[in-house]
Coordinates of C-alpha atoms in Angstrom, one line a residue:
X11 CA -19.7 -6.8 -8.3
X12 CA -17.9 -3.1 -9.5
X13 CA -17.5 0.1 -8.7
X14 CA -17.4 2.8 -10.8
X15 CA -14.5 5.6 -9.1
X16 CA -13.5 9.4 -10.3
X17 CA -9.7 8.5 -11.4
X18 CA -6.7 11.3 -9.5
X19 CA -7.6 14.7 -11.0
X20 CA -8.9 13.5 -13.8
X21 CA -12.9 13.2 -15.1
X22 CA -12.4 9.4 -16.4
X23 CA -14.2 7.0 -14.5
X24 CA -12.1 3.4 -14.1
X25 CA -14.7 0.6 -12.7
X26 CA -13.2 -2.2 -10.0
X27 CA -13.9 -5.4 -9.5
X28 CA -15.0 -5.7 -5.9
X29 CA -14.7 -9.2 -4.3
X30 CA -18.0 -10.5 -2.3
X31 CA -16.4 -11.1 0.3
X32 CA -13.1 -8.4 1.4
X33 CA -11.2 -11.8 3.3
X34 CA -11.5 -13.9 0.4
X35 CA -8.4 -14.7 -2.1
X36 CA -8.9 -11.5 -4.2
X37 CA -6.5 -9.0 -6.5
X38 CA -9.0 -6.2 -4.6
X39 CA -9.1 -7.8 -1.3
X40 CA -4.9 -8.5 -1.5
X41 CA -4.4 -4.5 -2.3
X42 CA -6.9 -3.6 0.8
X43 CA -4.9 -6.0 3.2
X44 CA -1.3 -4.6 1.9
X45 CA -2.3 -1.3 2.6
X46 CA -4.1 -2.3 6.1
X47 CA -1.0 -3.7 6.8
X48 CA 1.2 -0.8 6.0
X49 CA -0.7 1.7 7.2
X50 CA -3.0 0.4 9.3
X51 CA -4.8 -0.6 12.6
X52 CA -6.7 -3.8 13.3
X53 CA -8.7 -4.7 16.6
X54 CA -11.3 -7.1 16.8
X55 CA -14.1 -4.4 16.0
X56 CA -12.6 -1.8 13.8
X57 CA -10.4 -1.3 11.3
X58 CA -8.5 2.0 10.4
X59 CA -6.0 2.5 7.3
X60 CA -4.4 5.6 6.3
X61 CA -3.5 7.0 2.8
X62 CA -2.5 10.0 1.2
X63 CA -4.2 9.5 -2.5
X64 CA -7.9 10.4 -3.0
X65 CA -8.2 7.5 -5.6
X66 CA -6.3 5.0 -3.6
X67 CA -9.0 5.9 -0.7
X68 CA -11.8 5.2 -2.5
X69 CA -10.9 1.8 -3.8
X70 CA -10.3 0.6 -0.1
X71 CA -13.5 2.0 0.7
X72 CA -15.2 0.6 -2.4
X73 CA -13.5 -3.0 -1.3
X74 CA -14.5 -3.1 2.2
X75 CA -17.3 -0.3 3.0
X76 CA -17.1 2.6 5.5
X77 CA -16.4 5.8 6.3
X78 CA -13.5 8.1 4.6
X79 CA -12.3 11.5 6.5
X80 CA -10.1 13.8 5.2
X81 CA -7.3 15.7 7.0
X82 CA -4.5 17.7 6.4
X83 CA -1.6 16.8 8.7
X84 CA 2.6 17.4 9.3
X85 CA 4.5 14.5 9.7
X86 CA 8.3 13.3 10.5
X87 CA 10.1 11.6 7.2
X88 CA 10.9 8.5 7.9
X89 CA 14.1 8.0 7.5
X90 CA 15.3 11.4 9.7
X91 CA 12.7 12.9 12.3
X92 CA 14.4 16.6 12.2
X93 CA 12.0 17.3 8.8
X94 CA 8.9 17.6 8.7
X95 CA 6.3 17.5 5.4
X96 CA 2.6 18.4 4.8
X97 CA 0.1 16.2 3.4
X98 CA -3.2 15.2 2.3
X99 CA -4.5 12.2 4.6
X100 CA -7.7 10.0 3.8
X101 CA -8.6 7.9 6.7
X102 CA -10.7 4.8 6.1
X103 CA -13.1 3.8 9.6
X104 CA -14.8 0.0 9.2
X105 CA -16.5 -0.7 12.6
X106 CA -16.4 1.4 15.9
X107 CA -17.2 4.9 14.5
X108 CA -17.2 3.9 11.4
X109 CA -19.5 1.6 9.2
X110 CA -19.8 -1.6 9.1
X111 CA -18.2 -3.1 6.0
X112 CA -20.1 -6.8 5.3
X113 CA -23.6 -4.9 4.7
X114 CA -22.3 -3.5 1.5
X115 CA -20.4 -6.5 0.5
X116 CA -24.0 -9.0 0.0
X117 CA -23.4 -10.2 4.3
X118 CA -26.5 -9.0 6.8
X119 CA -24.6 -11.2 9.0
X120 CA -23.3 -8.2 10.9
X121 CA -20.2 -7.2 12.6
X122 CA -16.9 -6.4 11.4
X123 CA -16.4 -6.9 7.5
X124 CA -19.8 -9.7 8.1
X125 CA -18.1 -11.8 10.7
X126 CA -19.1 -11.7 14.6
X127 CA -15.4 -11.2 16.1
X128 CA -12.0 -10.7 14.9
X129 CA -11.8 -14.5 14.1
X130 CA -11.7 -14.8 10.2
X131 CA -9.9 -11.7 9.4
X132 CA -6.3 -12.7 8.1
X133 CA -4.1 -11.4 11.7
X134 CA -3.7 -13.9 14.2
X135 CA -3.8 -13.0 18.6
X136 CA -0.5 -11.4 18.6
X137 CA -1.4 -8.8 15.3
X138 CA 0.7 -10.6 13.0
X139 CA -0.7 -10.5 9.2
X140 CA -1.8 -14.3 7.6
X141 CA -2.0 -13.1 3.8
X142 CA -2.2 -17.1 2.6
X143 CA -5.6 -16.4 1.3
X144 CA -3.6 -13.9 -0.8
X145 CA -0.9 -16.1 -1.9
X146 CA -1.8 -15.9 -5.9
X147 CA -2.1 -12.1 -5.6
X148 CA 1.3 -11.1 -4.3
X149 CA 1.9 -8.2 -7.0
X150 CA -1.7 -6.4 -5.8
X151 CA -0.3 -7.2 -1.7
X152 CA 3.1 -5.7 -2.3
X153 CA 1.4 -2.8 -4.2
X154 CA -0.9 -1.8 -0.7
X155 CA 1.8 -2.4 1.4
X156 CA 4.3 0.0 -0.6
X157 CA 1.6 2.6 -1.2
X158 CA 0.9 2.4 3.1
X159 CA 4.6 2.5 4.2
X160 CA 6.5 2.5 1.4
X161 CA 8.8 5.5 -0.2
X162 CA 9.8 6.1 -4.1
X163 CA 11.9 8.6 -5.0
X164 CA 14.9 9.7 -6.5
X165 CA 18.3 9.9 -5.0
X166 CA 19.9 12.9 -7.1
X167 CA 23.4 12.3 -5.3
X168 CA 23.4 8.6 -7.5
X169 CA 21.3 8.8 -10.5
X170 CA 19.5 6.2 -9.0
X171 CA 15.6 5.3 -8.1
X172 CA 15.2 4.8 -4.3
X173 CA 12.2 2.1 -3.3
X174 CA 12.2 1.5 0.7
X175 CA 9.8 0.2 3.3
X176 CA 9.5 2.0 6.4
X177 CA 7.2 0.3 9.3
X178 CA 7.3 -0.2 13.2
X179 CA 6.8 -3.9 13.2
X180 CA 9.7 -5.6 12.5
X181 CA 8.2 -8.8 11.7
X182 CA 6.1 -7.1 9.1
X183 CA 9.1 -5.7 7.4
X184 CA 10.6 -9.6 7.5
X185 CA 7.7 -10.9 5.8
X186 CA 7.8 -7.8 3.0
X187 CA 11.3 -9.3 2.5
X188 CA 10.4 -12.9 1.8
X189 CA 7.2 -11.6 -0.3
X190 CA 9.9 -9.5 -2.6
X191 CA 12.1 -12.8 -2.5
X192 CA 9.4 -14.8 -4.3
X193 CA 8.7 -12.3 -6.8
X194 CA 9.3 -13.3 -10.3
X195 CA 12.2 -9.9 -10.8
X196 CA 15.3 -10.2 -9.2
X197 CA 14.6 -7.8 -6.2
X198 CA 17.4 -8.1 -3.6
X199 CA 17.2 -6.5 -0.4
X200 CA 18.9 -4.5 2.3
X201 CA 18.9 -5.7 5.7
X202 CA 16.7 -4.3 8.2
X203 CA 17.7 -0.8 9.7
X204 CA 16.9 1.7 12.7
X205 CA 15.3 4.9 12.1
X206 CA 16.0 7.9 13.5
X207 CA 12.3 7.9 15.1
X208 CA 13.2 4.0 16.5
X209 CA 11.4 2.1 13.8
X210 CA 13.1 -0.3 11.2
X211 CA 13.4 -0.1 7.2
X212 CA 15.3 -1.1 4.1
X213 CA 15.5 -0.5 0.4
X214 CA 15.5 -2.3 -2.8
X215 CA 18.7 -2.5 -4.5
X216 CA 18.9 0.7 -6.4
X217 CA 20.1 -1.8 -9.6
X218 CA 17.2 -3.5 -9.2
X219 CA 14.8 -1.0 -8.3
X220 CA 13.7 0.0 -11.8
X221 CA 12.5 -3.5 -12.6
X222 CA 11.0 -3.8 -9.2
X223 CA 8.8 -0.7 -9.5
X224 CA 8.0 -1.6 -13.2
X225 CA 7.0 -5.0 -12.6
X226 CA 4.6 -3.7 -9.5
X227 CA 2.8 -1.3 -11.4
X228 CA 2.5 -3.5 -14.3
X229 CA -1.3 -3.5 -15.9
X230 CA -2.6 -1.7 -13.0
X231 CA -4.8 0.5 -14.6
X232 CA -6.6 -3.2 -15.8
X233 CA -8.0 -3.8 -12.3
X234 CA -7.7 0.4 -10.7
X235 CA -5.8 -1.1 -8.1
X236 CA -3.0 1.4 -7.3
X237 CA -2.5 4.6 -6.2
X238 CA -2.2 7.1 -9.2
X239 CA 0.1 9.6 -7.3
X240 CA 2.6 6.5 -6.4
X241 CA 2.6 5.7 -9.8
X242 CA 3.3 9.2 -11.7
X243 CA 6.3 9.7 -8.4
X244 CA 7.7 6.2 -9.8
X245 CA 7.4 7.4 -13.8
X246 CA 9.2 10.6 -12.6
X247 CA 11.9 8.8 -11.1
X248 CA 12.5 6.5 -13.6
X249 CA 12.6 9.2 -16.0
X250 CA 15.2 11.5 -13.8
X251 CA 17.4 8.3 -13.6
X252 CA 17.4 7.6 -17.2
X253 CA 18.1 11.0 -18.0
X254 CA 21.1 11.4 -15.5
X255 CA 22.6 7.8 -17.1
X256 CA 22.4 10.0 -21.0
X257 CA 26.0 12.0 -21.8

């Protein structure tokens, strides 16, 4: 099954692959859980994600079905709550007030994303993510997962491109380490840190970080998977940081 989607600003038309089924082992299905994961909210009838590219928000809702609302909202940064930005903001509703995702997806079974309860979907009693369904796709999970809580940018004081994760849930930002441990650049990580709004995050080593970011978005355009936004911020700041390193 695909889905043909409007690409960022632009009037070419990229068509997905969309998996049958949104739990199953999936390049489309690991990108919709890394973002759900980073930016997201799971109970055992709805399912909300948040993201701030247009493009980004249609694939998740072309992966998994329902309903997309857009705001414009103010927000702390991350890493130091005295400034604020303002941003676009595409919520994604499955279940609840939203619709329910398995009828699009070949499933009349009902429920959320076709199953009757929460059991099935890859987060176990206490909230914690299973992505071993995912295990063969961890370049597409990494990708959501920096696209929901993830920053790029670049750090003017160094030369240097700047890749951090910024989340809540500790545990989440452990397994993000061991998911960047097993990927096939050399990616070495920061330990955890506080932020000033009482969450945790770390970085990529800045030496690193170009070969990271490179090696994430990597083909994407092949599957539509990726946030086009993210993308041109990382091609920026690869460019500033090649440019600062020329005499």
């Amino acid at each position: 099954m695909s889905e043909s989607l409007g690409s960022d600003g632009e009037n070419a038309v990229h068509e997905i692959e969309v998996p049958a089924d949104p739990l199953a082992g999936h390049p489309a299905s690991a990108y919709f859980w890394g973002h759900v994961a980073g930016s997201g909210d799971v109970s055992a009838s709805a399912i909300e994600v948040v993201t701030n590219d247009e493009t980004s928000a249609q694939v998740l809702a072309a992966v998994a079905g329902g309903n997309l609302k857009h705001d414009t909202t103010s927000r702390e940064y991350a890493h130091d709550a005295s400034i604020t930005r303002t941003e676009d903001e595409y919520t994604l509703s499955i279940g609840d007030d939203g619709e329910e995702g398995g009828e699009d997806h070949g499933n009349d079974t009902g429920g959320l994303l076709g199953r009757s309860g929460a059991l099935g979907l890859p987060v176990d009693g206490r909230g914690n993510y299973r992505f071993g369904a995912f295990s063969g796709y961890d370049r597409e999970l990494l990708r959501g997962v920096l696209e929901g809580c993830g920053t790029i940018c670049f750090k003017s004081k160094s030369g240097t491109v700047g890749i951090s994760f910024v989340h809540d849930d500790r545990d989440l930002l452990e397994l993000i380490r061991e998911l960047i441990a097993g990927c096939p650049v050399e990616a070495s990580v920061d330990d955890l840190s506080v932020t000033s709004s009482g969450g945790y995050w770390f970085g990529i080593d800045d030496g690193d970080a170009p070969a990271f970011g490179t090696w994430l978005y990597e083909d994407c355009e092949e599957t539509g998977l990726y946030a086009p936004s993210r993308r041109r911020k990382l091609e920026r700041s690869l460019e500033q940081a090649e440019a600062y390193d020329e005499p």
